[in-house]
Coordinates of C-alpha atoms in Angstrom, one line a residue:
Chain A
M162 CA -30.3 -17.5 -48.5
S163 CA -31.1 -15.3 -45.1
A164 CA -33.8 -14.9 -44.1
P165 CA -34.6 -11.5 -42.2
L166 CA -37.3 -11.0 -40.0
T167 CA -39.9 -9.2 -42.7
Q168 CA -40.0 -12.9 -44.6
T169 CA -43.3 -14.6 -44.3
S170 CA -43.0 -17.8 -42.0
N171 CA -43.6 -19.5 -46.2
S172 CA -40.5 -18.4 -47.8
N173 CA -38.3 -21.0 -48.2
T174 CA -34.9 -20.8 -45.9
S175 CA -32.4 -23.9 -45.6
I176 CA -32.7 -26.9 -43.4
F177 CA -29.7 -26.9 -41.9
P178 CA -30.5 -24.1 -39.2
L179 CA -32.8 -27.1 -37.8
V180 CA -30.7 -29.8 -38.2
T181 CA -28.1 -28.4 -36.2
F182 CA -30.2 -27.6 -33.1
R183 CA -32.3 -31.4 -33.9
V184 CA -28.4 -33.0 -33.8
A185 CA -27.2 -30.3 -31.1
F186 CA -30.1 -30.9 -28.3
G187 CA -30.7 -34.7 -28.8
L188 CA -26.9 -34.9 -28.5
M189 CA -27.0 -32.5 -25.4
M190 CA -29.9 -34.3 -23.7
F191 CA -28.0 -38.0 -24.3
L192 CA -25.5 -36.5 -22.2
A193 CA -27.4 -34.8 -19.7
L194 CA -29.4 -37.5 -19.0
L195 CA -26.1 -39.6 -18.5
R196 CA -25.6 -36.8 -16.3
F197 CA -28.1 -37.3 -14.6
W198 CA -28.1 -41.7 -14.3
W199 CA -24.1 -41.1 -13.3
K200 CA -24.8 -38.4 -9.7
G201 CA -27.1 -41.2 -9.0
W202 CA -30.2 -38.4 -8.9
I203 CA -33.0 -41.6 -10.6
H204 CA -32.2 -43.0 -7.1
E205 CA -32.1 -40.3 -5.3
L206 CA -35.0 -38.7 -6.6
Y207 CA -37.5 -40.7 -7.6
I208 CA -36.6 -44.1 -5.7
K209 CA -35.8 -43.4 -2.4
P210 CA -38.4 -41.4 -2.0
S211 CA -41.9 -41.8 -0.1
F212 CA -44.2 -38.9 -1.0
F213 CA -44.0 -37.2 -4.4
F214 CA -45.5 -33.7 -4.9
S215 CA -47.7 -33.8 -7.7
F216 CA -48.2 -30.7 -9.6
Y217 CA -51.6 -29.5 -8.8
G218 CA -54.3 -30.8 -12.1
F219 CA -51.5 -33.6 -12.1
E220 CA -51.7 -35.5 -9.3
W221 CA -53.3 -38.5 -11.1
V222 CA -49.5 -38.5 -12.5
K223 CA -47.7 -41.5 -10.6
V224 CA -43.8 -42.7 -9.9
P225 CA -44.2 -46.1 -11.1
T226 CA -43.5 -48.1 -8.0
S227 CA -41.4 -50.6 -10.0
E228 CA -37.8 -49.3 -9.8
I229 CA -37.1 -51.6 -13.0
L230 CA -40.1 -49.6 -14.8
I231 CA -38.3 -46.1 -13.7
Y232 CA -35.1 -46.9 -14.9
G233 CA -36.9 -48.2 -18.1
I234 CA -38.3 -45.1 -18.6
F235 CA -34.9 -43.5 -18.4
I236 CA -33.9 -46.2 -20.9
L237 CA -36.5 -45.0 -23.5
L238 CA -34.9 -41.3 -22.8
L239 CA -31.6 -41.9 -23.9
L240 CA -32.8 -44.2 -26.8
S241 CA -34.9 -41.3 -28.2
A242 CA -32.3 -38.8 -27.1
A243 CA -29.6 -40.7 -29.2
G244 CA -32.3 -41.2 -31.9
I245 CA -33.3 -37.2 -32.2
A246 CA -29.4 -36.7 -32.5
L247 CA -28.9 -39.6 -35.2
G248 CA -32.3 -38.8 -37.0
F249 CA -33.2 -42.3 -36.5
L250 CA -37.2 -43.3 -36.8
Y251 CA -37.1 -39.8 -35.7
R252 CA -40.7 -38.8 -35.7
I253 CA -40.8 -41.7 -32.8
S254 CA -38.1 -40.6 -31.0
S255 CA -38.9 -37.3 -31.3
L256 CA -42.4 -38.2 -29.3
V257 CA -41.1 -40.8 -27.2
F258 CA -38.6 -38.5 -25.4
F259 CA -41.2 -35.5 -25.4
L260 CA -43.3 -37.8 -23.0
C261 CA -40.8 -39.5 -21.0
F262 CA -39.6 -36.2 -20.2
T263 CA -42.9 -34.3 -19.2
Y264 CA -43.6 -37.3 -18.3
V265 CA -41.2 -37.5 -15.8
E266 CA -40.7 -33.8 -14.7
L267 CA -44.4 -34.1 -13.5
W268 CA -42.9 -36.5 -10.8
D269 CA -42.3 -34.2 -8.6
K270 CA -42.5 -30.4 -8.5
S271 CA -39.4 -30.8 -5.9
N272 CA -37.5 -30.9 -9.1
Y273 CA -39.3 -28.4 -10.7
L274 CA -36.1 -26.6 -12.8
N275 CA -37.0 -24.0 -15.7
H276 CA -35.2 -25.6 -17.7
Y277 CA -36.3 -28.8 -17.8
Y278 CA -39.1 -26.9 -18.5
F279 CA -37.8 -24.9 -21.3
V280 CA -36.5 -28.7 -22.5
S281 CA -40.0 -29.6 -22.4
L282 CA -41.7 -27.1 -25.0
V283 CA -38.7 -27.5 -27.1
A284 CA -38.8 -31.4 -27.4
L285 CA -42.8 -30.9 -28.3
L286 CA -41.7 -27.7 -30.9
L287 CA -39.0 -30.8 -32.7
C288 CA -42.1 -33.7 -32.4
L289 CA -43.9 -31.6 -34.8
V290 CA -40.9 -29.8 -37.4
P291 CA -39.3 -32.0 -40.3
A292 CA -36.0 -31.8 -38.8
H293 CA -34.8 -34.7 -40.0
R294 CA -35.0 -34.6 -43.5
L295 CA -31.0 -34.1 -43.9
V296 CA -28.2 -35.6 -42.2
S297 CA -29.9 -38.2 -40.9
L298 CA -30.4 -41.6 -40.3
D299 CA -34.0 -41.7 -41.7
V300 CA -32.3 -40.1 -45.0
Y301 CA -29.3 -42.9 -45.3
F302 CA -32.3 -45.4 -44.6
N303 CA -34.3 -44.4 -47.0
F304 CA -37.2 -44.0 -44.5
T305 CA -37.8 -40.6 -45.9
K306 CA -36.7 -38.2 -48.6
P307 CA -33.8 -35.7 -48.1
M308 CA -35.2 -32.3 -48.2
S309 CA -32.5 -29.1 -48.1
N310 CA -35.4 -26.0 -47.9
L311 CA -38.3 -25.7 -45.7
S312 CA -40.1 -23.1 -44.9
V313 CA -38.5 -20.2 -42.9
G314 CA -41.9 -20.6 -39.8
Y315 CA -40.3 -24.2 -39.1
I316 CA -36.9 -21.9 -37.4
R317 CA -38.5 -19.0 -36.4
L318 CA -40.6 -21.1 -33.7
F319 CA -37.4 -22.5 -32.2
Q320 CA -36.0 -18.8 -32.2
V321 CA -39.1 -17.2 -30.8
Q322 CA -39.0 -19.9 -28.4
M323 CA -35.9 -18.7 -27.3
A324 CA -36.4 -15.5 -27.9
L325 CA -39.7 -15.9 -25.2
V326 CA -37.0 -17.6 -22.5
Y327 CA -34.5 -15.0 -22.4
F328 CA -36.6 -11.4 -22.6
F329 CA -39.3 -13.0 -20.1
A330 CA -36.0 -14.1 -17.9
G331 CA -34.8 -10.7 -18.0
I332 CA -38.4 -8.1 -17.7
A333 CA -38.3 -10.7 -14.1
K334 CA -34.9 -9.3 -12.8
I335 CA -37.1 -6.0 -13.2
N336 CA -37.4 -5.4 -9.9
S337 CA -36.5 -4.0 -6.7
F338 CA -34.4 -6.3 -5.4
W339 CA -32.3 -7.3 -8.1
L340 CA -32.1 -3.8 -9.7
F341 CA -31.9 -1.6 -6.5
E342 CA -30.0 -3.9 -3.8
A343 CA -28.0 -5.8 -5.9
M344 CA -30.5 -9.1 -4.2
P345 CA -29.3 -11.9 -4.4
L346 CA -26.0 -11.6 -6.5
R347 CA -24.7 -9.6 -3.5
M348 CA -25.1 -11.8 -1.0
W349 CA -23.7 -15.0 -3.2
L350 CA -21.0 -13.6 -5.3
P351 CA -18.6 -13.1 -2.4
L352 CA -18.3 -17.3 -2.0
H353 CA -17.0 -16.8 -5.1
Q354 CA -13.8 -15.0 -4.0
D355 CA -11.6 -18.2 -4.6
L356 CA -11.8 -17.3 -8.4
P357 CA -8.5 -16.4 -10.2
L358 CA -9.1 -13.3 -11.9
L359 CA -12.6 -12.1 -11.4
G360 CA -11.8 -13.5 -7.4
P361 CA -10.7 -10.7 -5.3
F362 CA -13.3 -8.4 -7.3
L363 CA -16.6 -10.8 -6.3
Q364 CA -16.8 -8.9 -3.1
E365 CA -16.9 -5.8 -4.2
E366 CA -20.1 -3.6 -3.8
W367 CA -20.2 -2.5 -7.3
L368 CA -19.6 -5.6 -8.9
A369 CA -23.1 -6.9 -7.5
F370 CA -24.9 -3.9 -8.8
A371 CA -22.8 -4.1 -12.7
F372 CA -23.7 -8.3 -12.5
S373 CA -27.5 -7.1 -11.8
W374 CA -27.9 -5.0 -14.7
I375 CA -26.1 -6.4 -16.9
G376 CA -27.9 -9.8 -16.4
M377 CA -30.9 -8.0 -16.7
L378 CA -30.2 -6.0 -20.1
F379 CA -28.2 -8.8 -21.8
D380 CA -32.0 -11.2 -20.9
T381 CA -33.6 -8.2 -21.9
L382 CA -32.0 -7.0 -25.1
I383 CA -30.5 -9.6 -26.3
P384 CA -33.6 -11.4 -28.6
F385 CA -33.7 -8.4 -30.7
F386 CA -29.6 -8.6 -31.3
L387 CA -29.7 -12.2 -32.4
F388 CA -33.4 -12.0 -34.7
Y389 CA -31.6 -8.6 -36.3
R390 CA -28.8 -10.3 -39.1
K391 CA -26.0 -7.7 -38.9
T392 CA -25.7 -7.9 -35.3
V393 CA -26.3 -11.6 -34.6
Y394 CA -22.6 -13.0 -34.5
P395 CA -21.5 -10.4 -32.0
A396 CA -25.0 -11.1 -29.9
Y397 CA -24.3 -14.7 -30.1
L398 CA -20.7 -13.9 -28.4
V399 CA -22.0 -12.7 -26.0
V400 CA -24.5 -15.3 -25.2
L401 CA -21.8 -17.8 -24.8
I402 CA -19.4 -14.6 -22.3
F403 CA -22.6 -14.3 -20.3
H404 CA -23.6 -18.4 -20.0
I405 CA -19.9 -19.5 -19.9
L406 CA -20.1 -16.4 -16.2
T407 CA -23.0 -17.9 -15.1
A408 CA -21.7 -21.5 -15.6
V409 CA -17.9 -20.4 -13.8
L410 CA -19.9 -18.7 -10.8
F411 CA -22.5 -20.6 -10.5
P412 CA -22.3 -24.6 -11.0
V413 CA -25.2 -25.4 -9.4
I414 CA -27.3 -24.7 -12.0
G415 CA -25.7 -27.5 -14.0
M416 CA -26.8 -28.0 -17.8
F417 CA -28.4 -24.8 -18.2
P418 CA -26.3 -22.3 -19.4
F419 CA -25.3 -24.9 -22.3
I420 CA -28.1 -25.8 -23.1
M421 CA -29.0 -21.8 -24.2
M422 CA -25.7 -21.7 -25.6
V423 CA -25.6 -25.3 -27.6
C424 CA -29.9 -23.7 -28.9
A425 CA -29.1 -20.0 -29.3
T426 CA -27.1 -21.7 -32.5
V427 CA -30.7 -21.3 -34.1
F428 CA -30.0 -17.4 -34.7
L429 CA -27.2 -17.9 -37.1
P430 CA -27.4 -17.2 -40.0
P431 CA -28.4 -20.7 -42.9
S432 CA -24.3 -19.7 -44.5
F433 CA -23.2 -20.5 -41.4
H434 CA -24.9 -24.0 -40.0
Q435 CA -24.5 -24.6 -43.7
S436 CA -20.5 -24.7 -43.9
L437 CA -20.7 -26.5 -40.3
W438 CA -22.5 -29.7 -42.3
K439 CA -20.8 -29.3 -46.0
R440 CA -19.9 -32.7 -45.9
F441 CA -22.9 -33.7 -45.2
S442 CA -24.7 -31.6 -48.0
N443 CA -23.7 -32.5 -51.6
A444 CA -25.6 -35.9 -51.9
H445 CA -28.7 -33.9 -51.2
Q446 CA -29.9 -31.2 -53.6
V447 CA -33.5 -31.4 -53.5
N448 CA -35.7 -28.7 -53.8
I449 CA -38.9 -30.0 -52.0
T450 CA -40.5 -27.0 -50.0
P451 CA -43.5 -27.6 -47.9
K452 CA -45.5 -25.3 -46.9
F453 CA -45.4 -24.0 -43.3
P454 CA -49.4 -25.3 -42.5
A455 CA -52.1 -23.2 -41.1
V456 CA -53.3 -25.7 -38.0
L457 CA -49.0 -25.5 -37.1
R458 CA -49.0 -21.4 -37.6
L459 CA -52.6 -21.4 -35.4
F460 CA -51.0 -24.5 -32.3
A461 CA -47.4 -22.1 -32.5
G462 CA -49.5 -19.0 -31.6
F463 CA -51.9 -20.9 -29.0
F464 CA -48.6 -22.1 -27.8
F465 CA -46.3 -19.3 -27.4
F466 CA -50.1 -17.0 -25.8
L467 CA -50.4 -20.1 -23.4
Q468 CA -46.1 -19.1 -22.0
V469 CA -47.2 -15.7 -21.7
L470 CA -50.2 -16.3 -20.1
L471 CA -48.5 -18.6 -17.4
A472 CA -45.1 -16.2 -17.4
F473 CA -48.1 -12.9 -16.0
R474 CA -50.9 -15.1 -14.3
Y475 CA -48.9 -13.8 -11.2
L476 CA -50.9 -9.8 -11.5
A477 CA -53.3 -11.8 -10.1
Y478 CA -52.4 -12.5 -6.5
P479 CA -51.8 -9.7 -4.0
G480 CA -49.1 -10.2 -1.8
E481 CA -44.9 -10.0 -2.6
L482 CA -44.3 -13.0 -5.4
F483 CA -41.0 -13.4 -4.3
W484 CA -42.5 -14.9 -1.2
T485 CA -46.1 -16.3 -1.4
E486 CA -44.9 -17.7 -5.0
Q487 CA -48.6 -18.2 -6.6
G488 CA -48.1 -17.6 -10.3
Y489 CA -43.6 -18.1 -9.7
R490 CA -43.1 -21.4 -11.8
F491 CA -43.6 -21.8 -15.7
S492 CA -42.0 -18.0 -15.7
W493 CA -38.8 -18.2 -16.6
R494 CA -38.4 -16.4 -13.5
V495 CA -34.5 -17.6 -12.8
M496 CA -31.5 -16.9 -9.8
L497 CA -34.2 -14.3 -8.7
M498 CA -34.1 -14.5 -4.9
E499 CA -32.3 -16.2 -1.7
K500 CA -34.7 -17.9 0.0
A501 CA -34.0 -20.0 2.7
G502 CA -36.9 -22.1 5.7
T503 CA -37.8 -24.4 8.0
C504 CA -40.7 -26.1 8.2
T505 CA -42.5 -28.1 11.4
F506 CA -45.7 -29.7 11.8
L507 CA -48.1 -30.5 14.7
V508 CA -50.9 -33.0 14.6
K509 CA -53.7 -32.7 17.1
D510 CA -56.6 -34.2 17.1
Q511 CA -60.0 -34.5 19.3
S512 CA -59.0 -36.9 21.8
G513 CA -56.1 -33.8 22.6
K514 CA -53.3 -36.9 20.8
M515 CA -50.7 -34.8 19.7
D516 CA -47.0 -35.6 17.5
E517 CA -45.0 -33.1 16.1
I518 CA -43.7 -34.0 13.1
N519 CA -39.6 -35.4 12.1
N520 CA -40.4 -33.9 8.5
R521 CA -37.5 -36.5 7.6
R522 CA -39.6 -39.8 8.0
Y523 CA -41.5 -38.7 5.2
L524 CA -39.3 -36.7 3.1
T525 CA -35.6 -37.0 1.9
M526 CA -33.6 -32.8 2.6
Q527 CA -34.3 -31.9 -1.0
Q528 CA -37.8 -32.1 -0.6
E529 CA -37.8 -30.7 2.9
K530 CA -35.8 -28.0 2.0
M531 CA -37.9 -26.9 -1.2
M532 CA -41.1 -27.7 0.6
A533 CA -40.0 -25.6 3.5
T534 CA -40.2 -21.7 1.3
Q535 CA -42.9 -22.8 -1.1
P536 CA -46.6 -22.7 0.7
D537 CA -48.5 -25.1 -2.2
M538 CA -45.5 -27.5 -1.3
I539 CA -46.0 -26.9 3.1
L540 CA -50.4 -27.5 1.9
Q541 CA -49.5 -30.9 0.1
F542 CA -47.9 -32.5 2.8
A543 CA -50.6 -31.4 5.3
H544 CA -53.2 -33.3 3.7
Y545 CA -50.7 -36.2 3.5
L546 CA -49.8 -36.2 7.2
G547 CA -53.5 -35.8 7.7
Q548 CA -54.2 -39.1 5.9
E549 CA -51.5 -41.1 7.3
Y550 CA -52.2 -39.9 11.2
R551 CA -56.1 -41.1 10.7
R552 CA -54.4 -43.9 9.3
L553 CA -52.3 -44.3 12.9
G554 CA -55.7 -43.5 14.8
Y555 CA -56.6 -40.6 15.0
Q556 CA -59.6 -38.8 15.1
Q557 CA -60.2 -36.0 13.1
P558 CA -57.4 -34.6 13.0
Q559 CA -56.3 -31.4 12.3
V560 CA -52.8 -30.0 11.3
F561 CA -50.7 -27.0 11.7
A562 CA -47.2 -25.6 10.0
E563 CA -45.0 -23.4 11.5
S564 CA -42.8 -22.4 8.7
W565 CA -39.8 -19.2 9.4
V566 CA -38.8 -18.3 6.2
S567 CA -36.2 -15.9 5.3
L568 CA -36.3 -13.7 2.5
Q569 CA -33.6 -12.2 0.3
G570 CA -31.3 -12.1 3.6
R571 CA -34.1 -10.5 6.0
P572 CA -34.6 -11.5 9.1
S573 CA -36.2 -14.9 9.3
Q574 CA -40.6 -14.5 9.9
L575 CA -43.1 -16.9 9.5
L576 CA -44.7 -18.2 6.0
L577 CA -48.1 -19.3 7.5
D578 CA -50.2 -18.4 10.2
P579 CA -50.1 -21.5 12.1
S580 CA -53.1 -20.8 13.4
V581 CA -54.5 -22.6 10.6
D582 CA -55.7 -26.2 10.5
L583 CA -54.2 -26.8 7.3
L584 CA -56.8 -29.8 6.3
T585 CA -59.4 -27.2 6.1
R586 CA -57.6 -25.3 3.2
K587 CA -57.6 -26.4 -0.4
E588 CA -55.4 -26.3 -3.3
N589 CA -56.9 -23.9 -5.7
F590 CA -56.1 -20.9 -8.1
H591 CA -57.6 -18.6 -5.6
P592 CA -55.1 -16.2 -3.6
K593 CA -53.7 -18.8 -0.1
D594 CA -55.8 -16.8 2.5
W595 CA -53.6 -18.6 5.3
L596 CA -50.2 -16.8 4.5
L597 CA -48.6 -14.0 6.5
P598 CA -48.1 -10.9 4.8
W599 CA -44.5 -10.2 4.4
K600 CA -42.6 -7.4 6.1
P601 CA -39.7 -6.1 4.2
Chain B
M85 CA -51.9 -35.0 25.9
R86 CA -47.9 -35.4 26.8
Y87 CA -45.3 -37.4 26.9
P88 CA -43.3 -37.3 29.4
G89 CA -41.7 -40.8 29.1
K90 CA -40.5 -39.4 25.3
V91 CA -37.6 -36.9 26.6
E92 CA -33.7 -38.3 26.6
S93 CA -32.5 -40.2 28.6
F94 CA -35.6 -41.5 31.0
Y95 CA -34.6 -43.4 32.6
G96 CA -31.0 -42.2 33.1
G97 CA -32.3 -39.7 34.6
H98 CA -29.7 -36.8 33.0
S99 CA -32.1 -35.3 30.3
K100 CA -31.8 -31.3 31.2
A101 CA -27.9 -31.6 31.9
L102 CA -27.3 -33.6 28.0
I103 CA -29.7 -30.8 27.0
V104 CA -27.4 -28.5 27.9
A105 CA -24.2 -30.4 26.9
N106 CA -25.1 -30.3 23.6
L107 CA -26.3 -26.7 23.1
K108 CA -22.8 -25.2 25.1
A109 CA -21.4 -27.9 22.9
L110 CA -23.2 -26.3 19.6
K111 CA -22.0 -22.7 20.7
R112 CA -17.8 -24.0 21.0
L113 CA -18.6 -25.4 17.1
F114 CA -20.8 -21.8 16.1
Q115 CA -18.1 -19.6 18.1
G116 CA -15.0 -21.9 17.1
G117 CA -13.5 -22.4 20.5
N118 CA -10.6 -20.3 20.6
G119 CA -9.8 -19.8 16.6
I120 CA -12.6 -18.8 13.9
G121 CA -15.9 -19.7 13.9
F122 CA -19.4 -19.0 12.0
D123 CA -19.3 -15.8 14.0
D124 CA -16.6 -14.3 13.2
Y125 CA -17.8 -15.3 9.7
L126 CA -20.6 -13.4 10.0
N127 CA -19.7 -10.1 10.8
D128 CA -17.2 -11.0 8.7
I129 CA -19.8 -10.0 5.8
N130 CA -21.4 -7.9 8.1
A131 CA -24.7 -10.2 8.7
E132 CA -27.4 -8.2 10.4
F133 CA -30.1 -9.2 12.7
N134 CA -33.3 -6.4 12.9
G135 CA -30.1 -3.6 13.8
T136 CA -27.7 -6.1 15.8
P137 CA -24.7 -7.9 14.6
L138 CA -26.9 -11.9 13.7
A139 CA -23.4 -13.1 15.4
N140 CA -24.5 -11.7 18.6
E141 CA -28.4 -12.5 18.4
I142 CA -27.2 -15.9 17.7
N143 CA -24.6 -16.1 20.4
D144 CA -27.4 -14.7 23.4
Q145 CA -30.1 -17.3 21.6
F146 CA -27.5 -19.4 22.3
D147 CA -27.8 -17.8 26.2
R148 CA -31.3 -17.4 26.1
A149 CA -31.8 -22.0 25.8
I150 CA -29.4 -22.8 27.8
N151 CA -30.4 -20.5 30.9
A152 CA -34.2 -21.6 29.8
V153 CA -33.3 -25.1 30.1
N154 CA -31.4 -24.4 33.5
A155 CA -34.5 -22.7 34.2
I156 CA -36.6 -25.8 34.2
P157 CA -37.4 -27.0 38.8
G158 CA -36.8 -30.9 39.3
D159 CA -35.7 -33.4 36.5
L160 CA -37.6 -33.1 33.1
P161 CA -40.4 -36.3 33.1
Q162 CA -41.4 -34.6 35.7
A163 CA -41.3 -30.7 35.1
V164 CA -43.0 -31.9 31.3
T165 CA -46.3 -32.6 33.7
T166 CA -46.0 -30.4 36.8
N167 CA -44.3 -27.5 35.7
F168 CA -45.3 -27.4 31.7
T169 CA -44.3 -23.6 31.1
E170 CA -40.6 -23.9 32.1
A171 CA -40.1 -27.1 30.1
D172 CA -42.5 -25.4 27.0
N173 CA -40.1 -22.0 27.1
A174 CA -36.8 -24.6 26.7
F175 CA -39.0 -25.9 24.0
L176 CA -39.4 -22.8 22.7
Q177 CA -36.2 -21.3 22.7
C178 CA -34.3 -24.0 21.3
K179 CA -36.7 -24.0 18.8
I180 CA -35.9 -20.2 18.4
L181 CA -32.2 -21.1 17.8
V182 CA -33.1 -23.5 15.6
V183 CA -33.9 -21.0 13.3
R184 CA -31.9 -18.5 13.6
L185 CA -29.1 -21.4 13.0
K186 CA -30.6 -23.1 10.0
V187 CA -32.6 -20.2 8.0
D188 CA -31.0 -17.1 9.2
M189 CA -27.5 -17.7 9.2
S190 CA -27.6 -20.4 6.4
S191 CA -29.2 -17.5 4.4
Q192 CA -26.9 -14.7 5.0
L193 CA -23.6 -17.7 4.4
G194 CA -25.0 -18.1 0.9
V195 CA -24.6 -21.2 1.6
S196 CA -26.8 -23.8 -0.7
I197 CA -27.6 -26.5 1.2
N198 CA -27.9 -28.8 -1.7
Y199 CA -28.4 -32.1 0.1
A200 CA -28.9 -33.8 -2.6
D201 CA -25.8 -32.2 -5.2
N202 CA -28.8 -31.6 -7.8
D203 CA -29.2 -28.5 -10.0
G204 CA -31.0 -25.5 -8.9
D205 CA -31.6 -22.6 -10.5

């Protein structure tokens, strides 16, 4: 029943790992969305702000101006997440979930999180697999025929996606801050001195180094141990311990550890999943096994290649990646830096009019905080201010920004040249020539 | 273009006194009055700023800002037009103070100032 790596994507395996994945992922998303709503974040992040930071190339994606529409989209998300978990109208549910979730994530990059990116990717994969062919309402209502086996390629899709996340998060930790300065863990761990058992050790420098190295080794190596049949159980146990520890130490990462713990079950052998669903499996022993279509194989290749390309695009840019953040998003760089800043904008016009901007007039505190350290967002806001002040009667306004940023606990320094009129600069894929180099 | 009318207490004529009082109160908060303050915490975690303790640097910056405001001759609305250099320097010193507190101190404290209680990564 087990499926070692050597098997081709067309060999058959049990559908149950996919069933577990579908049910767990749908349920998880349902709860995560409820939590999001419950915490008031829909209002805080998408209704309160008057300005949104769109993603480059996706400026056309706008937040609906109607509050009802915004809540409607979240209701749709909740329904489709439930649909995924229950396997009800699965094909539609998964598509609706993927589209709505990605749509919401594109609204404002101040809210970008790597695990939201992960959810979008997984949701897209779920649209493409027959995860509803067992233990689902679709089968119960005879909307589709039950199926107990399928091509192992379908399972591999999710395993490869998980492996990519871990591996890239791991190699992103191979940098001198993380390994040789234990940064930023050295600054973050002592904050939890009040934890039971572990607390008293958390101000020890050696522990920060130990955690840094262990974290790097865990992320880089765990995919291999999860793929290998003989080590998958102990590896999964390590996954649980690791993520529970990160959830305790860094509550701010929210759902991420739980999503990873749940999704990593896709590596466990079919026998595990079969015993999990024993109560449901007797009824359907139907052996139709669809092949893994060539077009899906082609898509998977493209899909994963694109992710690798995105993760490595930072190599095309000069300077310190953590400073310029050119190529930082969409590359699984999590918990890697302590960065804080404050940014002040000055608008001038030809007649000598001048105004220093109170950022809070246009941005929420969260948006302001995210913007202060991220050059592309500073540029976006500068252009928005240009428009605003043109409207207010400024003739050919110029916008200047003074951003003081501290990276990895170093004294603050200027992020960009405060004498550059940002309206003369456009967002594009070129290196930003108006940034000042980072002095370590 | 200068906007002397934008100073605090334009009509009351207490602009400078209010700024200094504000700075002194903030400094007292930083030092925790006679008890434990942010400065003690910064010293406890050995926070440094270009080779000197960050707490000293911030204390000095408080003094620089207070002195710079006191050094403005006459009242503030007038100084904004007639003694711009002094007024501008006071503004600059206060701005540096903001950066020290908001960026350097908060970064060293490692506190994630998470206004919206949002998830991070």
